[in-house]
Coordinates of C-alpha atoms in Angstrom, one line a residue:
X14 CA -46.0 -1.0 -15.2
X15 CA -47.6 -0.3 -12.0
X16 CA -44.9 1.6 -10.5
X17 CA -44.5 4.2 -13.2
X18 CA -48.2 4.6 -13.9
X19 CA -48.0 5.8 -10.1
X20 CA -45.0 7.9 -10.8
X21 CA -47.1 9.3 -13.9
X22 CA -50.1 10.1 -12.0
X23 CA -48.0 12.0 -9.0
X24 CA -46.0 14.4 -11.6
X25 CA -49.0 14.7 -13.5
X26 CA -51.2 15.9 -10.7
X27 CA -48.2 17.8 -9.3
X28 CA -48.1 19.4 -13.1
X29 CA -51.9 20.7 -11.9
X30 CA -51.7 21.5 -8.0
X31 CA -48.4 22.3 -7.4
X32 CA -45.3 20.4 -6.1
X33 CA -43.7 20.9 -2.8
X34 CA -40.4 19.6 -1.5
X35 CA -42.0 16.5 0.6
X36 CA -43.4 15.5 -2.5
X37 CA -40.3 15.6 -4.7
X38 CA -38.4 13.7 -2.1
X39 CA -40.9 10.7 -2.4
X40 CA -41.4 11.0 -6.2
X41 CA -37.5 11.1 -6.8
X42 CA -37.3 8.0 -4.5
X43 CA -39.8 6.0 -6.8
X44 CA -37.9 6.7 -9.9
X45 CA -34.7 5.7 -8.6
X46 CA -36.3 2.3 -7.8
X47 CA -38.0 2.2 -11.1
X48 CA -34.3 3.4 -13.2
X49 CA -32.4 0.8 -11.0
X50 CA -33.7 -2.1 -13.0
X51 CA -32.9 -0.1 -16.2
X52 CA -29.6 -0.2 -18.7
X53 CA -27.0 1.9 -17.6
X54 CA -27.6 5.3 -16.0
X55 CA -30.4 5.8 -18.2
X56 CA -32.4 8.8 -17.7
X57 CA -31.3 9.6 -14.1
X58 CA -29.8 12.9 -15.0
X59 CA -33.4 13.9 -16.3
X60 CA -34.4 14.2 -12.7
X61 CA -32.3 17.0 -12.2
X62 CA -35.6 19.1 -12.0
X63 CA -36.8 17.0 -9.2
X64 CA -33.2 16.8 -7.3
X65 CA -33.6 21.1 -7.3
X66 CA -36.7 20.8 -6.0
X67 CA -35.9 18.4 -3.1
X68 CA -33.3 20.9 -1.5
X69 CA -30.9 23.7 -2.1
X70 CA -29.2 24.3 -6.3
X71 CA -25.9 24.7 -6.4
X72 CA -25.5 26.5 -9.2
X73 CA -25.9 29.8 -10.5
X74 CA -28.7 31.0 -13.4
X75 CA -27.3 33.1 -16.4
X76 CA -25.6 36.1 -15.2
X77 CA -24.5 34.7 -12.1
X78 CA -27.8 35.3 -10.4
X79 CA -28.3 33.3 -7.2
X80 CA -31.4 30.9 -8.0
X81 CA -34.8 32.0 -6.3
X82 CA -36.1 29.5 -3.2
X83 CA -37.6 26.4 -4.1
X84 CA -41.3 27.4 -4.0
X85 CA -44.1 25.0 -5.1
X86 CA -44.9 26.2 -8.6
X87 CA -44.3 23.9 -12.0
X88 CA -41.6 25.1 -13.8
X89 CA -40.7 24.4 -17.5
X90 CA -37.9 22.3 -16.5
X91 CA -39.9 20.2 -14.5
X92 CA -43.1 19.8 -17.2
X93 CA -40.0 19.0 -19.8
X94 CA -39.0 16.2 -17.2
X95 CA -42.7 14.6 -16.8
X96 CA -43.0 14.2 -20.6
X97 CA -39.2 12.9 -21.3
X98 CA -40.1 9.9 -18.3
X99 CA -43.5 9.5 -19.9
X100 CA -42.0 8.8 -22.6
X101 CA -38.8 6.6 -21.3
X102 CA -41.5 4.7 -19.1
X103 CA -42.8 3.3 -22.2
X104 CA -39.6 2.1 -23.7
X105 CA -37.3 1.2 -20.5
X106 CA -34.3 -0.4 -21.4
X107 CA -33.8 -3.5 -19.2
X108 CA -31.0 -4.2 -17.3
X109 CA -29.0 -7.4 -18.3
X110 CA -26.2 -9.1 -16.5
X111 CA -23.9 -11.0 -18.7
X112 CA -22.1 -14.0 -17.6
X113 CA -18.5 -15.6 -19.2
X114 CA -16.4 -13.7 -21.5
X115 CA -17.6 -11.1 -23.8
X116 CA -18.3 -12.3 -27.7
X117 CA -15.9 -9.9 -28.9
X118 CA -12.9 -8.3 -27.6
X119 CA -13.6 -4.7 -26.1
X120 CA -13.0 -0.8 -27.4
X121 CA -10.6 1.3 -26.2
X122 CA -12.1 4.9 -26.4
X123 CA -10.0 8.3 -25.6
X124 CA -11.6 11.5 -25.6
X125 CA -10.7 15.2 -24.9
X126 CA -10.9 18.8 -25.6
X127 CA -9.4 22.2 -25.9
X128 CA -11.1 25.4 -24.8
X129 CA -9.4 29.1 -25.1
X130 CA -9.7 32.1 -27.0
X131 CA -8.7 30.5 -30.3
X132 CA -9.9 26.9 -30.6
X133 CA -12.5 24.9 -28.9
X134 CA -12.3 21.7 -30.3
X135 CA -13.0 18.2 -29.8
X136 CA -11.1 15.0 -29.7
X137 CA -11.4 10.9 -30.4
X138 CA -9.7 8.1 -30.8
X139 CA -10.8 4.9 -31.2
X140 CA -9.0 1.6 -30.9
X141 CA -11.1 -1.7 -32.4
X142 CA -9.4 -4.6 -31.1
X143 CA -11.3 -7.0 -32.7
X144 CA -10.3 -5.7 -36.2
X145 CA -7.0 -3.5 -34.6
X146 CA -8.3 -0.8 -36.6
X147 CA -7.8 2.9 -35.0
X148 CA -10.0 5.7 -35.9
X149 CA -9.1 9.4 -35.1
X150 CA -11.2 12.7 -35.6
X151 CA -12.0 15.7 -34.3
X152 CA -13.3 19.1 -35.0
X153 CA -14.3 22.6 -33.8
X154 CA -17.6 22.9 -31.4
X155 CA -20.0 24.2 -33.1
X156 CA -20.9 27.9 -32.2
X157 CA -24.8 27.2 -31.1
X158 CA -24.2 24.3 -28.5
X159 CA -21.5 27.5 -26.9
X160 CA -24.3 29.5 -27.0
X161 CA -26.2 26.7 -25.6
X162 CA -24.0 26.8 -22.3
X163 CA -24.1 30.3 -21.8
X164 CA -28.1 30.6 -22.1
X165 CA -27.5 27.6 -19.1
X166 CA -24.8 29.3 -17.1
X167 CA -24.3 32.5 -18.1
X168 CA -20.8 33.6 -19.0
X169 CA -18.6 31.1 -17.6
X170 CA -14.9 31.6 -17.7
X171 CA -14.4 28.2 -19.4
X172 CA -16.4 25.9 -20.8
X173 CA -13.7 22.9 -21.0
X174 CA -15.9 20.6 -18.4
X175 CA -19.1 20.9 -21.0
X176 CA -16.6 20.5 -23.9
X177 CA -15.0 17.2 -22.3
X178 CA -18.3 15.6 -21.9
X179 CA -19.5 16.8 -25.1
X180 CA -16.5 14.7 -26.6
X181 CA -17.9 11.6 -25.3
X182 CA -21.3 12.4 -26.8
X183 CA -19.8 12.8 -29.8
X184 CA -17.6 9.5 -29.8
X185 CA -20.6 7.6 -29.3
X186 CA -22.4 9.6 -32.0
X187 CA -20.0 9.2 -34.5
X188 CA -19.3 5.3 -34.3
X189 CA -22.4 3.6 -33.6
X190 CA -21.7 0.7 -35.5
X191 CA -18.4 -0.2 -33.5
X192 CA -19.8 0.3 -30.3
X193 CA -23.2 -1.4 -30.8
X194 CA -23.4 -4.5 -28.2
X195 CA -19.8 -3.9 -27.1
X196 CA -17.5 -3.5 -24.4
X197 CA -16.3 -0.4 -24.0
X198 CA -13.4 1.3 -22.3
X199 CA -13.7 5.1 -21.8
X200 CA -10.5 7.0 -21.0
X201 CA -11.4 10.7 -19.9
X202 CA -9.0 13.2 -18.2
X203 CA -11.4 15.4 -17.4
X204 CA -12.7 14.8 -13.3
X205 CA -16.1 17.0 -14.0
X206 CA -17.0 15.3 -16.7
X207 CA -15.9 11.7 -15.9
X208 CA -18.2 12.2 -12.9
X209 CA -21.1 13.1 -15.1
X210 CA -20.3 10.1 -17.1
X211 CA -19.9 7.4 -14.3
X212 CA -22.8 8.7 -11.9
X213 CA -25.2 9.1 -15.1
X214 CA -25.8 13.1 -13.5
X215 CA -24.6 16.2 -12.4
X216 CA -26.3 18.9 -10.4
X217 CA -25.8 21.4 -13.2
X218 CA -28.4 22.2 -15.6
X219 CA -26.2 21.6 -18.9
X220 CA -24.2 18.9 -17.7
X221 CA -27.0 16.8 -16.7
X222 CA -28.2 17.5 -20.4
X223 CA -25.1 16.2 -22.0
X224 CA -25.0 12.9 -19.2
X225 CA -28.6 11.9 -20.1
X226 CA -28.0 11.9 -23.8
X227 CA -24.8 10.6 -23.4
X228 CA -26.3 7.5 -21.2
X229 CA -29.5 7.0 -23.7
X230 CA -27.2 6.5 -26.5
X231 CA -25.5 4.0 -24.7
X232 CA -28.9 2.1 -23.9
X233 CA -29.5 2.5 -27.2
X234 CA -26.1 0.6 -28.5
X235 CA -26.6 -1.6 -25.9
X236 CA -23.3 -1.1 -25.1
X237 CA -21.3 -2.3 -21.4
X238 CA -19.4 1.2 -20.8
X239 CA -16.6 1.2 -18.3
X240 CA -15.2 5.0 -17.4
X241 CA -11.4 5.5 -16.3
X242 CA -9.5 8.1 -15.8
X243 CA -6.3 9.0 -18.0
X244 CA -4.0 11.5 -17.0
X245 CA -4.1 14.7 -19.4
X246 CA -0.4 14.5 -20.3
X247 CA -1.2 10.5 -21.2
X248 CA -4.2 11.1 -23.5
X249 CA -3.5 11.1 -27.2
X250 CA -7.2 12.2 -28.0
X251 CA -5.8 15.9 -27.0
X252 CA -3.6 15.7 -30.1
X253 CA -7.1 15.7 -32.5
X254 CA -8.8 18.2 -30.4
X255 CA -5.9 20.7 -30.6
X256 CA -4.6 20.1 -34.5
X257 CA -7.0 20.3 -36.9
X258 CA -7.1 18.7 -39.8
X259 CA -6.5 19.7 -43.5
X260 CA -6.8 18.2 -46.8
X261 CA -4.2 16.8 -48.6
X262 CA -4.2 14.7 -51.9
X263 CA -7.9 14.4 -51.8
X264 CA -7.7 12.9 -47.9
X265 CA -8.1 14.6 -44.0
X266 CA -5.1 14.2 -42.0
X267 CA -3.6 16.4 -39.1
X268 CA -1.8 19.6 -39.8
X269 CA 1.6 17.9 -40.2
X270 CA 3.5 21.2 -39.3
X271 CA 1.6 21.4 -36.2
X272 CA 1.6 17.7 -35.6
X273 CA 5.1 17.5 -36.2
X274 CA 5.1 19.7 -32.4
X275 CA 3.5 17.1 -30.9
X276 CA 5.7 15.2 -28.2
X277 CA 6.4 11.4 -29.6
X278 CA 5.2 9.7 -26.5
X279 CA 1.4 11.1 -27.3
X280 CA 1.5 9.9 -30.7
X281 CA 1.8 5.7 -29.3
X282 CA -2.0 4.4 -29.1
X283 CA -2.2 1.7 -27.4
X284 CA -5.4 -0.4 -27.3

């Protein structure tokens, strides 16, 4: 407790006077000593804000506008990042090491999507093998997290690395109760966002965003995440984020004309 209640008191007086780089350097050290001893890569991306502030942004604003210097001012990003940790501080998940096999076998989780001028969609798979149950789904991103990116980045040519990560936030969204206080094996084939997803950060606004939801969620489940990388042509979530699905006889299964152009060797699962 003593540790944050410092960090506390040195954004909130920094919220007041001002914060300069020196500063953020020694603040973002004493959270990552405080978030090593937590579940997961909980709230690390938050600091993002901080990170900016300790040297130069690699990014560009909306527009493609080169960022201003780092000055000392408190920004809206960085106020938004004091009251998220105030908050987390209070309810820290612990980190736990577990010892001896797992009580139940683990889940097998692929995820993917598809970007371009006619579909952006989403893709999951899911692969129980406790129960050997498989659970597919997927859908269209919805238009106001798009215009989300863009008021991040401006108009990017694609937004397939948001989308990709986004599909993991919504695998874990979507079965809570199969993942809670399991094993889990992640298969991405997306490089961007598998990095946001092992490291628990990115130096981009919106992909920080998406990691630290992504990784509270996981705290939250209590689940013991393990990200691997599939290759794209080996990932049958691409099938559900590319074919949509339709009703038929009262049920929602994919297109079958459309599936029926999917190559046989995606359609094999294997958990």
């Amino acid at each position: 407790a003593g540790r944050t209640d410092l960090v506390n008191e040195m954004l909130y007086n920094a919220s007041r006077q001002g914060l300069d780089q020196h500063t953020a350097q020694v603040v973002k050290g004493k959270i990552g000593f405080i978030l090593q001893s937590a579940w997961g890569r909980v709230a690390r991306a938050a600091t993002q804000p901080l990170v900016s502030r300790c040297g130069k942004k690699p990014f560009l604003l909306p527009g493609r506008v080169q960022p201003p210097p780092e000055g000392t001012s408190w920004t809206p990003s960085l106020e938004a990042m004091r009251v998220f940790l105030r908050v987390v501080f209070l309810h820290l998940p612990p980190l736990r090491w577990y010892l001896g096999q797992p009580a139940k076998p683990k889940v097998v989780v692929y995820t993917d999507a598809s970007y371009d001028a006619t579909r952006q969609g989403l893709g999951v798979i899911v692969v129980d093998t406790l129960t050997d149950k498989r659970y597919i789904c997927g859908g269209q991103v919805p238009p106001d997290l798009l215009a989300w990116i863009t008021s991040q980045r401006g108009d990017l040519k694609t937004k397939i690395n948001q989308c990709e990560l986004l599909a993991v936030v919504a695998a874990v969204m979507t079965f809570p109760d199969i993942l809670l206080e399991r094993d889990v094996v992640f298969w991405v084939d997306n490089t961007t966002a598998l990095s946001a997803c092992v490291d628990g950060y990115s130096n981009f606004p919106d992909l920080a965003t998406l990691s630290n939801a992504l990784h509270l969620l996981l705290a939250g489940l209590r689940t013991r995440s393990y990200f691997l990388h599939v290759p794209g042509k080996a990932n049958c979530a691409d099938i559900p984020s590319r074919v949509p699905f339709v009703d038929i006889a009262g049920q929602q299964v994919l297109h079958p004309f459309l599936l029926s152009k999917v190559p046989a060797d995606k359609l094999a699962i294997d958990g």
